[in-house]
XYZ file of C-alpha atoms in Angstrom:
655
model
C -22.882 1.288 13.077
C -21.184 1.670 16.454
C -17.408 1.763 17.056
C -15.659 -0.805 19.216
C -15.759 0.367 22.815
C -11.977 0.130 23.147
C -11.266 2.410 20.172
C -9.497 5.608 21.214
C -10.275 7.469 17.981
C -13.020 5.801 15.903
C -13.010 6.345 12.160
C -15.716 8.705 10.855
C -15.962 6.457 7.793
C -18.037 4.035 9.867
C -20.904 6.352 9.014
C -20.716 5.199 5.396
C -21.136 1.478 5.973
C -24.844 1.136 6.607
C -25.624 2.815 3.296
C -23.497 0.331 1.362
C -25.634 -2.719 2.115
C -28.508 -1.800 -0.197
C -26.818 0.825 -2.343
C -28.209 1.454 -5.820
C -24.648 0.872 -7.109
C -24.830 -2.829 -6.266
C -25.175 -5.399 -9.025
C -28.194 -7.649 -8.595
C -26.947 -10.701 -10.487
C -24.178 -12.055 -12.736
C -23.869 -10.486 -16.169
C -21.773 -10.917 -19.309
C -20.814 -8.289 -21.868
C -23.103 -8.651 -24.887
C -20.270 -8.640 -27.402
C -18.516 -11.510 -25.625
C -21.753 -13.427 -25.161
C -22.742 -13.153 -28.826
C -19.354 -13.269 -30.560
C -17.217 -15.227 -28.119
C -13.799 -14.324 -26.744
C -11.472 -11.999 -28.565
C -10.082 -8.459 -28.524
C -12.746 -5.782 -28.787
C -12.893 -2.009 -28.728
C -16.459 -2.333 -27.416
C -15.145 -3.285 -24.007
C -15.920 -0.538 -21.544
C -18.881 0.755 -23.550
C -20.812 -2.428 -24.333
C -24.003 -3.322 -22.469
C -24.212 -6.326 -20.163
C -26.669 -9.216 -20.327
C -27.957 -10.939 -17.180
C -27.266 -14.673 -16.916
C -27.805 -17.310 -14.231
C -25.011 -18.508 -11.978
C -25.072 -21.899 -13.696
C -24.716 -20.234 -17.101
C -21.870 -18.077 -15.868
C -20.071 -21.063 -14.347
C -20.351 -22.951 -17.636
C -19.033 -19.994 -19.643
C -16.099 -19.430 -17.286
C -15.091 -23.075 -17.021
C -15.252 -23.522 -20.805
C -13.115 -20.421 -21.381
C -10.528 -21.391 -18.764
C -10.203 -24.860 -20.245
C -9.911 -23.480 -23.775
C -7.152 -21.074 -22.813
C -5.107 -23.641 -20.902
C -5.420 -26.223 -23.669
C -4.505 -23.736 -26.409
C -1.873 -21.574 -24.721
C -0.903 -23.118 -21.375
C -1.370 -21.790 -17.883
C 0.848 -18.763 -18.339
C -1.694 -17.284 -20.737
C -3.817 -16.525 -17.650
C -3.248 -13.627 -15.285
C -4.903 -14.473 -11.977
C -4.533 -11.652 -9.552
C -6.267 -9.643 -6.900
C -5.275 -6.446 -5.205
C -4.213 -6.916 -1.625
C -6.939 -5.142 0.367
C -10.204 -6.880 -0.455
C -12.506 -8.261 2.209
C -11.838 -7.597 5.856
C -12.502 -11.281 6.485
C -9.502 -13.572 6.367
C -11.293 -16.537 4.790
C -13.084 -14.516 2.132
C -9.929 -12.488 1.525
C -9.794 -12.218 -2.268
C -6.123 -13.128 -2.695
C -6.541 -16.237 -0.554
C -9.444 -17.480 -2.646
C -7.753 -16.668 -5.973
C -4.450 -18.226 -4.976
C -6.092 -21.384 -3.716
C -8.037 -21.774 -6.941
C -5.306 -20.899 -9.392
C -2.505 -23.097 -10.611
C 1.155 -22.494 -9.979
C 1.432 -21.873 -13.693
C -0.779 -18.792 -13.869
C 0.831 -15.407 -14.274
C 0.802 -13.674 -10.929
C 1.635 -10.188 -9.722
C 4.462 -9.089 -7.496
C 4.163 -6.100 -5.187
C 1.334 -3.611 -5.716
C 0.570 -0.070 -6.721
C 0.537 0.830 -3.049
C 4.171 0.103 -2.182
C 5.887 -1.059 -5.373
C 8.748 1.416 -5.425
C 9.541 1.321 -1.735
C 9.548 -2.499 -1.897
C 12.511 -2.201 -4.252
C 14.151 0.598 -2.277
C 13.952 -1.058 1.131
C 15.074 -4.396 -0.237
C 18.137 -2.790 -1.835
C 19.040 -0.535 1.083
C 17.930 -2.560 4.108
C 17.357 -6.107 2.893
C 13.679 -6.015 3.790
C 10.625 -5.310 1.702
C 8.297 -2.478 2.606
C 5.791 -4.657 4.466
C 8.543 -6.152 6.616
C 9.681 -2.636 7.468
C 6.120 -1.558 8.280
C 5.552 -4.497 10.619
C 8.771 -3.787 12.533
C 8.519 0.013 12.818
C 8.787 1.838 16.128
C 5.334 1.573 17.652
C 3.760 4.975 18.217
C 4.079 4.646 22.001
C 7.873 4.352 21.624
C 7.908 7.593 19.619
C 5.788 9.299 22.280
C 8.210 8.240 25.009
C 11.615 8.619 23.360
C 11.652 10.915 20.313
C 12.648 14.573 20.599
C 12.106 15.628 17.005
C 9.888 14.108 14.314
C 10.849 15.301 10.815
C 8.161 14.075 8.475
C 8.086 14.285 4.698
C 4.415 14.024 3.779
C 3.227 14.618 7.331
C 1.405 12.112 9.523
C -2.162 12.451 8.188
C -4.509 11.130 10.871
C -7.398 10.855 8.402
C -5.626 7.993 6.589
C -5.337 5.973 9.798
C -9.083 5.358 9.741
C -8.544 2.211 7.653
C -6.432 -0.913 7.594
C -6.518 -3.969 5.352
C -8.341 -6.675 7.266
C -10.009 -4.405 9.799
C -8.847 -2.423 12.789
C -10.046 -2.117 16.381
C -8.122 0.900 17.677
C -6.686 4.100 16.210
C -3.890 5.206 18.599
C -1.855 7.609 16.416
C -3.590 10.843 17.423
C -3.239 10.027 21.108
C 0.433 9.088 20.710
C 1.234 12.376 18.935
C -0.561 14.310 21.684
C 1.518 12.484 24.315
C 4.676 13.150 22.281
C 3.952 16.903 22.243
C 3.032 16.922 25.934
C 6.485 15.505 26.705
C 8.093 18.341 24.734
C 8.487 16.654 21.343
C 8.459 18.794 18.193
C 7.149 17.964 14.716
C 8.391 19.417 11.428
C 6.053 18.601 8.553
C 7.148 19.025 4.924
C 3.908 18.904 2.944
C 1.824 21.123 0.664
C -1.110 20.561 3.053
C -1.235 21.952 6.588
C -3.641 19.291 7.825
C -1.261 16.460 6.957
C -0.369 16.941 10.628
C -3.162 17.734 13.054
C -2.241 19.945 15.973
C 0.908 21.889 16.697
C 3.817 21.537 14.248
C 6.245 23.521 12.129
C 4.592 23.352 8.724
C 6.856 23.826 5.715
C 5.129 23.856 2.309
C 7.774 23.189 -0.349
C 7.221 23.026 -4.072
C 5.516 19.615 -4.398
C 7.830 16.808 -5.435
C 11.049 18.381 -4.111
C 11.389 16.416 -0.855
C 14.557 14.620 -1.984
C 16.314 17.928 -2.705
C 15.503 19.107 0.828
C 16.781 15.858 2.350
C 20.003 16.143 0.357
C 20.545 19.667 1.651
C 19.986 18.498 5.231
C 22.549 15.750 4.615
C 24.960 18.331 3.144
C 24.854 20.347 6.367
C 25.493 17.227 8.450
C 28.482 16.270 6.305
C 30.002 19.710 5.820
C 29.728 20.612 9.525
C 30.898 17.171 10.684
C 27.593 16.475 12.423
C 27.200 13.027 10.907
C 27.983 9.862 12.880
C 31.121 8.517 11.196
C 31.368 5.550 13.571
C 27.849 4.374 12.741
C 28.384 4.856 9.012
C 31.594 2.859 9.170
C 30.276 -0.084 11.170
C 26.669 -0.397 10.037
C 26.653 0.981 6.474
C 28.433 0.573 3.160
C 28.833 3.011 0.309
C 28.618 6.291 2.196
C 31.816 7.605 0.593
C 30.358 7.177 -2.904
C 27.224 9.038 -1.835
C 29.251 11.802 -0.171
C 31.146 12.396 -3.416
C 27.799 13.170 -5.046
C 26.475 15.126 -2.050
C 29.483 17.458 -1.843
C 29.764 17.862 -5.608
C 33.033 16.003 -6.063
C 31.508 13.640 -8.660
C 29.354 16.076 -10.666
C 30.528 19.562 -9.686
C 27.237 20.497 -7.974
C 27.120 20.880 -4.211
C 23.728 19.857 -2.815
C 23.818 22.619 -0.233
C 20.836 24.481 1.260
C 21.017 27.309 -1.302
C 20.861 24.749 -4.107
C 17.791 23.179 -2.424
C 16.184 26.581 -1.874
C 16.164 27.293 -5.611
C 14.432 23.962 -6.229
C 12.044 23.699 -3.277
C 11.359 27.267 -2.178
C 12.390 26.365 1.404
C 14.859 28.879 2.829
C 18.486 27.845 3.126
C 18.591 29.246 6.655
C 15.732 27.023 7.802
C 17.308 23.907 6.264
C 20.637 24.636 7.946
C 19.040 25.240 11.335
C 16.897 22.112 11.066
C 19.903 19.903 10.248
C 21.665 21.141 13.384
C 18.565 20.482 15.482
C 18.273 16.975 14.053
C 21.840 16.198 15.100
C 21.345 17.541 18.630
C 18.696 15.107 19.883
C 16.761 11.899 19.273
C 15.334 12.381 15.763
C 12.998 10.215 13.717
C 12.937 10.835 9.950
C 9.689 9.648 8.365
C 8.469 9.424 4.774
C 4.847 8.731 3.835
C 3.973 6.166 1.202
C 2.551 8.900 -1.012
C 6.035 10.164 -1.885
C 6.954 6.925 -3.661
C 3.896 6.927 -5.950
C 5.541 8.963 -8.691
C 8.330 8.518 -11.194
C 11.626 8.299 -9.267
C 9.486 7.604 -6.204
C 12.059 5.183 -4.800
C 14.433 8.084 -4.153
C 12.477 9.608 -1.234
C 12.462 6.572 1.087
C 16.042 5.691 0.084
C 17.199 9.214 0.873
C 15.238 9.099 4.132
C 17.154 5.953 5.112
C 20.432 7.655 4.190
C 19.660 10.811 6.165
C 18.699 8.770 9.218
C 21.884 6.677 8.863
C 24.007 9.838 8.845
C 22.416 10.793 12.175
C 23.490 7.384 13.506
C 20.237 6.652 15.321
C 19.063 3.499 13.559
C 17.956 0.940 16.123
C 17.567 3.445 18.956
C 14.102 3.885 20.534
C 12.427 6.877 18.890
C 15.267 7.504 16.428
C 16.263 6.460 12.934
C 13.832 6.013 10.048
C 10.118 5.378 9.670
C 8.061 4.765 6.556
C 4.308 5.074 6.265
C 3.217 6.673 9.532
C -0.162 8.206 8.756
C -0.514 6.277 5.482
C -2.979 3.800 7.014
C -3.676 2.313 10.429
C -0.839 -0.209 10.361
C 2.563 1.537 10.530
C 3.382 2.137 14.181
C 0.960 -0.425 15.610
C 2.226 -3.405 17.578
C 2.313 -6.711 15.743
C 0.122 -9.622 16.783
C 0.337 -13.394 16.529
C -2.342 -13.356 13.893
C -4.426 -15.883 12.013
C -3.216 -14.087 8.886
C 0.204 -15.666 9.426
C -1.250 -19.129 8.793
C -3.353 -18.395 5.721
C -0.694 -19.766 3.368
C -1.893 -23.220 4.338
C -5.103 -22.686 2.400
C -3.652 -20.543 -0.406
C -1.612 -23.129 -2.286
C -2.953 -23.622 -5.803
C -5.110 -26.665 -6.378
C -6.242 -26.014 -9.964
C -4.552 -26.650 -13.322
C -0.920 -27.746 -13.072
C 1.507 -27.192 -15.920
C 4.552 -25.004 -16.307
C 6.057 -22.587 -13.822
C 4.662 -19.340 -12.529
C 5.592 -16.104 -14.246
C 5.292 -12.688 -12.725
C 4.311 -9.256 -13.879
C 4.683 -5.986 -11.954
C 1.512 -4.637 -10.420
C 2.231 -0.910 -10.530
C 1.328 -0.206 -14.142
C -0.634 2.915 -13.346
C 2.121 4.834 -11.601
C 5.146 4.459 -13.787
C 5.904 0.768 -13.481
C 8.551 -0.989 -11.439
C 11.997 -2.151 -12.456
C 12.600 -5.804 -11.715
C 15.785 -7.817 -11.950
C 14.009 -10.825 -13.377
C 12.360 -10.448 -16.778
C 8.594 -10.278 -16.910
C 6.662 -12.173 -19.582
C 5.983 -10.393 -22.854
C 2.209 -10.583 -22.859
C 1.989 -9.042 -26.320
C 3.586 -12.101 -27.940
C 0.432 -14.151 -27.566
C -3.112 -13.220 -26.558
C -3.716 -13.269 -22.838
C -6.449 -15.816 -22.455
C -8.108 -14.558 -19.290
C -7.414 -11.693 -16.976
C -9.062 -12.947 -13.816
C -9.363 -10.399 -11.045
C -11.624 -11.423 -8.210
C -12.102 -8.531 -5.842
C -14.732 -8.826 -3.166
C -14.688 -5.442 -1.507
C -15.554 -5.038 2.136
C -15.567 -1.354 3.062
C -13.854 0.479 4.601
C -10.900 -1.824 3.984
C -11.548 -2.481 0.319
C -9.524 -2.000 -2.831
C -8.979 1.619 -3.845
C -9.093 0.895 -7.550
C -9.864 -2.742 -8.183
C -9.581 -2.647 -11.951
C -6.629 -0.289 -12.285
C -4.060 -3.050 -12.642
C -5.909 -4.515 -15.608
C -7.139 -1.501 -17.477
C -4.034 0.622 -17.001
C -1.875 -2.203 -18.297
C -3.070 -1.728 -21.857
C -3.878 -5.420 -22.314
C -7.595 -5.266 -21.583
C -8.628 -4.692 -25.199
C -6.123 -7.150 -26.638
C -6.914 -9.917 -24.186
C -9.632 -12.376 -25.020
C -11.524 -12.340 -21.740
C -11.651 -10.320 -18.539
C -13.409 -11.380 -15.346
C -13.799 -9.078 -12.365
C -15.836 -10.184 -9.393
C -16.700 -7.421 -6.997
C -19.018 -6.174 -4.335
C -21.099 -3.004 -4.271
C -18.463 -0.557 -5.441
C -18.141 -1.661 -9.077
C -20.709 -2.008 -11.818
C -20.771 -4.793 -14.388
C -19.081 -7.441 -12.216
C -20.035 -10.756 -10.700
C -22.079 -9.779 -7.620
C -20.226 -10.809 -4.466
C -21.464 -10.536 -0.913
C -19.997 -7.994 1.459
C -18.656 -8.842 4.907
C -21.980 -7.820 6.482
C -23.680 -10.608 4.507
C -21.578 -13.622 5.493
C -19.597 -15.163 8.347
C -15.837 -14.758 8.551
C -12.854 -14.083 10.806
C -11.239 -10.652 10.964
C -7.694 -9.958 12.067
C -4.497 -8.302 10.881
C -0.832 -8.575 11.739
C -0.937 -5.195 13.506
C -4.111 -5.402 15.583
C -4.760 -7.362 18.776
C -8.348 -8.438 18.102
C -9.446 -11.593 16.354
C -13.101 -10.880 15.566
C -15.993 -13.237 14.844
C -17.563 -11.509 11.843
C -21.099 -12.798 12.136
C -23.571 -12.276 9.318
C -25.795 -9.243 9.896
C -28.109 -9.192 6.869
C -29.003 -11.659 4.092
C -27.096 -11.457 0.781
C -28.197 -8.703 -1.564
C -30.394 -9.897 -4.432
C -28.573 -12.737 -6.283
C -25.075 -12.109 -4.917
C -23.098 -14.956 -3.369
C -19.842 -15.623 -1.551
C -16.645 -15.761 -3.589
C -15.900 -19.154 -2.065
C -19.116 -20.588 -3.470
C -18.317 -19.132 -6.892
C -14.873 -20.712 -6.903
C -16.200 -23.999 -5.558
C -18.746 -24.220 -8.377
C -16.109 -23.341 -10.961
C -13.642 -25.865 -9.524
C -16.336 -28.538 -9.643
C -17.082 -27.782 -13.291
C -13.364 -28.113 -14.058
C -13.027 -31.408 -12.223
C -11.262 -30.510 -8.986
C -14.133 -29.425 -6.758
C -13.345 -31.825 -3.917
C -9.696 -30.818 -3.982
C -10.648 -27.158 -3.717
C -13.282 -27.432 -0.990
C -11.821 -30.447 0.864
C -15.468 -31.205 1.597
C -15.925 -28.091 3.737
C -18.535 -25.358 3.611
C -17.601 -21.729 4.290
C -18.471 -22.065 7.971
C -16.524 -25.296 8.274
C -13.480 -23.590 6.712
C -13.764 -20.777 9.261
C -13.798 -23.302 12.096
C -10.896 -25.181 10.463
C -8.747 -22.034 10.188
C -9.455 -21.182 13.810
C -8.472 -24.710 14.758
C -5.131 -24.326 12.954
C -4.432 -21.005 14.635
C -5.427 -21.960 18.172
C -2.660 -24.476 19.024
C -0.097 -22.202 17.428
C -1.003 -19.468 19.915
C -1.432 -21.855 22.850
C 2.074 -23.191 22.278
C 3.330 -19.637 22.701
C 1.750 -19.257 26.119
C -1.782 -18.353 25.123
C -5.029 -19.592 26.581
C -7.412 -19.360 23.669
C -11.096 -20.313 23.890
C -12.762 -23.054 21.940
C -14.331 -21.994 18.670
C -17.815 -22.190 20.171
C -16.849 -19.911 23.080
C -15.010 -17.526 20.772
C -17.966 -17.303 18.375
C -20.335 -16.597 21.254
C -18.043 -13.967 22.815
C -17.442 -12.248 19.461
C -13.724 -11.469 19.766
C -10.456 -12.544 21.378
C -7.562 -10.261 22.336
C -4.236 -11.636 21.115
C -0.772 -11.056 22.472
C 1.042 -8.147 20.789
C 4.714 -7.347 20.240
C 4.940 -4.090 22.164
C 7.882 -1.675 22.284
C 9.094 -2.547 18.783
C 12.180 -0.630 17.643
C 13.078 -0.894 13.959
C 16.537 -2.489 13.449
C 17.070 -2.727 17.208
C 18.598 -6.207 16.977
C 20.822 -5.152 14.062
C 22.213 -2.237 16.038
C 22.784 -4.393 19.089
C 24.787 -6.991 17.147
C 25.198 -6.489 13.371
C 27.273 -9.651 13.059
C 24.660 -11.844 14.736
C 21.671 -10.076 13.142
C 22.873 -8.921 9.721
C 20.500 -7.381 7.191
C 19.536 -9.377 4.103
C 21.597 -7.170 1.809
C 24.688 -8.440 -0.033
C 26.881 -6.717 2.553
C 24.660 -7.476 5.550
C 24.598 -3.741 6.249
C 22.599 -0.651 5.268
C 23.561 -0.008 1.655
C 23.707 3.714 0.995
C 25.405 2.779 -2.247
C 24.134 -0.440 -3.839
C 26.419 -2.271 -6.233
C 23.394 -4.303 -7.307
C 21.402 -1.282 -8.451
C 24.473 0.328 -9.993
C 25.038 -2.832 -12.049
C 21.639 -2.413 -13.743
C 23.015 0.572 -15.636
C 19.828 2.642 -15.335
C 20.127 6.229 -16.465
C 17.331 7.242 -14.079
C 18.337 5.344 -10.930
C 21.941 5.437 -9.790
C 23.478 3.195 -7.146
C 22.772 5.781 -4.443
C 19.887 8.189 -3.773
C 19.978 11.425 -5.759
C 17.799 14.246 -7.084
C 15.958 13.681 -10.351
C 13.850 16.542 -11.647
C 10.189 15.507 -12.026
C 8.713 15.434 -15.500
C 5.847 17.649 -14.364
C 6.237 20.125 -11.505
C 6.090 23.824 -10.711
C 9.769 24.181 -11.580
C 9.370 22.662 -15.028
C 8.823 24.357 -18.387
C 5.127 23.416 -18.603
C 4.350 25.303 -15.387
C 4.584 28.627 -17.211
C 1.547 27.570 -19.247
C -0.153 25.394 -16.603
C 0.633 26.995 -13.218
C -1.823 24.974 -11.123
C -0.373 21.913 -9.391
C -2.953 19.286 -8.457
C -2.524 17.479 -5.148
C -4.870 14.477 -5.410
C -5.134 13.915 -1.693
C -6.794 11.019 0.101
C -10.217 12.255 1.296
C -11.256 12.295 4.945
C -14.697 10.799 4.524
C -14.132 7.679 2.425
C -11.406 5.344 1.151
C -10.406 6.753 -2.237
C -13.620 6.688 -4.292
C -15.293 3.946 -2.269
C -18.388 4.536 -0.136
C -18.950 7.920 -1.710
C -22.694 7.263 -1.454
C -22.462 6.876 2.349
C -23.733 9.404 4.854
C -20.318 10.586 6.053
C -19.054 11.195 2.527
C -22.237 12.896 1.343
C -22.122 15.267 4.311
C -18.802 16.638 3.009
C -20.272 17.709 -0.364
C -21.148 21.213 -1.480
C -24.449 21.127 -3.353
C -23.843 17.438 -3.945
C -20.434 17.933 -5.557
C -16.909 17.223 -4.336
C -15.158 20.340 -2.967
C -11.612 21.367 -3.803
C -9.214 23.587 -1.893
C -7.221 26.175 -3.769
C -4.219 28.122 -2.556
C -5.264 31.757 -1.987
C -1.997 33.274 -3.192
C -1.268 34.110 -6.841
C 2.270 35.435 -6.925
C 4.225 36.686 -9.955
C 6.598 34.016 -11.177
C 9.660 36.104 -10.428
C 8.658 36.367 -6.771
C 8.520 32.666 -5.943
C 8.718 29.185 -7.408
C 5.976 28.227 -4.975
C 3.185 30.370 -6.285
C 0.167 28.149 -6.795
C -1.084 24.741 -5.876
C -4.481 23.125 -5.649
C -5.637 20.427 -3.229
C -8.325 18.109 -4.579
C -9.785 15.227 -2.569
C -10.033 12.501 -5.166
C -8.267 9.277 -5.946
C -4.772 8.864 -4.494
C -2.462 10.483 -2.029
C -0.417 13.266 -3.509
C -0.260 12.028 -7.086
C 1.784 14.663 -8.867
C -0.085 15.926 -11.893
C -0.089 19.207 -13.779
């Protein structure tokens, strides 16, 4: 494996890829759980422990088509959950969601949002009128930060290691270089994180009690308000609800001032430092950033919402290098310039062509991390047996799904449902064997990368694995809509067709794209990018002409919509909620170690652990942990002990 020659900071995880092609973890052929094969569909406590029986592809197709037809005839389309996590294959044609959505009917139950960004989707939509992905794709690009920011205050740091990956592939990793340029110009970074290496290079590292970021942000806001350092003109013209929030902040509504001494007792960060930092933030161009990891806990929506509020009080929304940023260092997408990408046209091949009856229902996707509150009701799946939980997930490392089966198995319905299908590549056992991106042709591109890449097959498919498209085509044929699904095209013909749809779209915008034959021979094409992006720049320039998609058209520090839900654990404005499990809670006296389940440097979550780069990080073949060297008496500090463990997810808060 060799990095792209134009990559400023290649990912070390490339060293894992060669070992994945013929890994012993790969499944050699399709298989069915013995209990299902012998006894038919139905709930079973054997699931997860039962052995699997090898079958042919024709046998599997017959079993699947018969079960799908039975479920639809007996219960209707909304007895089927057809979903796929959003990462999947780097290729745009073999992208798992595209294949699933094209196959499925509009009546299947589908997911909304994901474990990755579920809470900040809700937060950003309520506060800014945009979902999290829309915010990510419009963030200040890292070059703008390097040129214009004076102070970067980051909650969760800007971990360079996470920028090694991006869904759909990535050709350049510019964040490290941009931060170096930012420092060279005199910029300063303050990193609030339990881990020093969440920012590489020079920074002011503050290690608070994990999970107390919102309390620190409130105290910073208190200093701005109490010392009249906040931008009243900006709050009045561009925001609504600040007065309601200020009543809470200054203690007028609950009798508790959220001042730096209050935050010090909670977070362990000195009141003097918080006060000084707030004054520094108000004195120059400041960008407040929050990593995605902070929203992956109960009350996780509060951190990004409070980050928006703090940035609004500084009045720098829409200014180059100022305001708010979400997700820098969470993956190699936030802060990269957007491109006119083939991904923008994929909806044309995603519309369902399968069974048609009823309307689509939705279920939240973030079961595993506390769930997500939705305005619309979700279907009560316990009222009738879920006929089939279909989850096709063809993983193409290093941009594959972190935990492909989490959404199913954490939901609690896997043992009550009648059937579960999970198609996967080399990272999962006991699945339908799918090819990886090295074993098939495809197109690679993302909305935040300039290269459209011809992903040409490198090696033949492993054993009896096959492309997801061929699996769906065979299943569609067995169900009677094969021609409608394939439109008479092979995989390669679909790739050429998608390129043909994309090419005139770009040419009409001033491009000069090659023919497919020339593109395939060259191997890649550099697309036009949207450089110098500034988040909410148009809104700041003219809020009447470019209003936000909130009820007020403005930044909603207080949301009447959220307040109307009547939640006892989510008010209409950001506030501090004590975590259920943390070093300041009652259980910490008995369990004083706080686990920080941090994203590893050498792989994506648990994927590619068998690769050379990941194996080189082991100690005697086992995963290392890092433990804080200080064991202080409880009376001396609330911040006595924490443990950093490189395992499954970023900063999951567990005791």
